[in-house]
C-alpha positions as a Python dict, from the first residue, in 0.01 Angstrom:
ca = {
    (1, 'M'): (0, 0, 0),
    (2, 'V'): (133, 341, -98),
    (3, 'R'): (97, 622, 151),
    (4, 'K'): (-84, 931, 43),
    (5, 'Q'): (150, 1225, -6),
    (6, 'I'): (64, 1531, 194),
    (7, 'A'): (210, 1879, 186),
    (8, 'L'): (187, 2191, 395),
    (9, 'T'): (-11, 2463, 225),
    (10, 'E'): (102, 2824, 216),
    (11, 'Q'): (-185, 2904, 452),
    (12, 'G'): (-74, 2629, 689),
    (13, 'A'): (285, 2751, 686),
    (14, 'Q'): (165, 3103, 763),
    (15, 'W'): (-47, 2978, 1053),
    (16, 'L'): (248, 2783, 1194),
    (17, 'E'): (469, 3090, 1174),
    (18, 'E'): (207, 3310, 1341),
    (19, 'N'): (165, 3054, 1618),
    (20, 'R'): (530, 2947, 1649),
    (21, 'E'): (546, 3000, 2027),
    (22, 'Q'): (237, 2789, 2089),
    (23, 'V'): (362, 2517, 1853),
    (24, 'E'): (696, 2505, 2037),
    (25, 'M'): (518, 2472, 2371),
    (26, 'I'): (314, 2182, 2235),
    (27, 'E'): (628, 2015, 2098),
    (28, 'E'): (797, 2046, 2439),
    (29, 'R'): (496, 1887, 2609),
    (30, 'I'): (504, 1600, 2361),
    (31, 'K'): (876, 1546, 2423),
    (32, 'A'): (820, 1550, 2798),
    (33, 'R'): (544, 1291, 2765),
    (34, 'C'): (772, 1067, 2557),
    (35, 'V'): (1037, 1077, 2830),
    (36, 'G'): (773, 1006, 3092),
    (37, 'A'): (641, 709, 2897),
    (38, 'A'): (987, 553, 2882),
    (39, 'L'): (1034, 602, 3256),
    (40, 'R'): (700, 440, 3334),
    (41, 'Q'): (808, 113, 3169),
    (42, 'N'): (975, 24, 3500),
    (43, 'P'): (698, -63, 3751),
    (44, 'Q'): (891, 73, 4049),
    (45, 'M'): (964, 398, 3866),
    (46, 'K'): (598, 425, 3765),
    (47, 'R'): (489, 376, 4127),
    (48, 'A'): (736, 639, 4250),
    (49, 'L'): (634, 893, 3984),
    (50, 'D'): (263, 833, 4045),
    (51, 'N'): (317, 876, 4419),
    (52, 'F'): (510, 1199, 4358),
    (53, 'K'): (234, 1339, 4136),
    (54, 'A'): (-38, 1240, 4383),
    (55, 'V'): (140, 1405, 4676),
    (56, 'L'): (200, 1722, 4476),
    (57, 'D'): (-162, 1730, 4366),
    (58, 'L'): (-285, 1680, 4722),
    (59, 'H'): (-61, 1946, 4876),
    (60, 'V'): (-51, 2203, 4597),
    (61, 'N'): (-377, 2176, 4405),
    (62, 'Q'): (-622, 2054, 4666),
    (63, 'S'): (-531, 2252, 4976),
    (64, 'D'): (-453, 2604, 5083),
    (65, 'I'): (-80, 2645, 5059),
    (66, 'S'): (135, 2941, 5150),
    (67, 'D'): (410, 3093, 4941),
    (68, 'A'): (660, 2969, 5200),
    (69, 'Q'): (534, 2612, 5161),
    (70, 'I'): (551, 2637, 4782),
    (71, 'K'): (913, 2756, 4810),
    (72, 'K'): (995, 2458, 5036),
    (73, 'I'): (837, 2215, 4788),
    (74, 'I'): (1031, 2373, 4501),
    (75, 'A'): (1354, 2342, 4703),
    (76, 'V'): (1286, 1973, 4768),
    (77, 'I'): (1223, 1910, 4397),
    (78, 'D'): (1538, 2101, 4300),
    (79, 'R'): (1745, 1902, 4553),
    (80, 'A'): (1606, 1574, 4422),
    (81, 'A'): (1687, 1674, 4064),
    (82, 'F'): (2040, 1770, 4166),
    (83, 'D'): (2088, 1443, 4357),
    (84, 'I'): (1980, 1247, 4049),
    (85, 'T'): (2238, 1430, 3834),
    (86, 'Q'): (2507, 1324, 4082),
    (87, 'L'): (2436, 951, 4050),
    (88, 'D'): (2710, 745, 3888),
}
């Protein structure tokens, strides 16, 4: 079976150019999802990531949280990211 050839129209190219910032944001979200999908192949990693998301949702999205608490959460996440970069 031969695939149908498609091409970007001049109008489509113009729309993409006018919406470049939005398109780039969408592309970044897609890339992030691809990385996340690969990580979730490991059941223990999936459990840990799901737990992390649930705790963040509970404390950040579903409760009153102060700016000081948000700063503490951000610091914890930054420390965890740094610690991961230091693994051999």
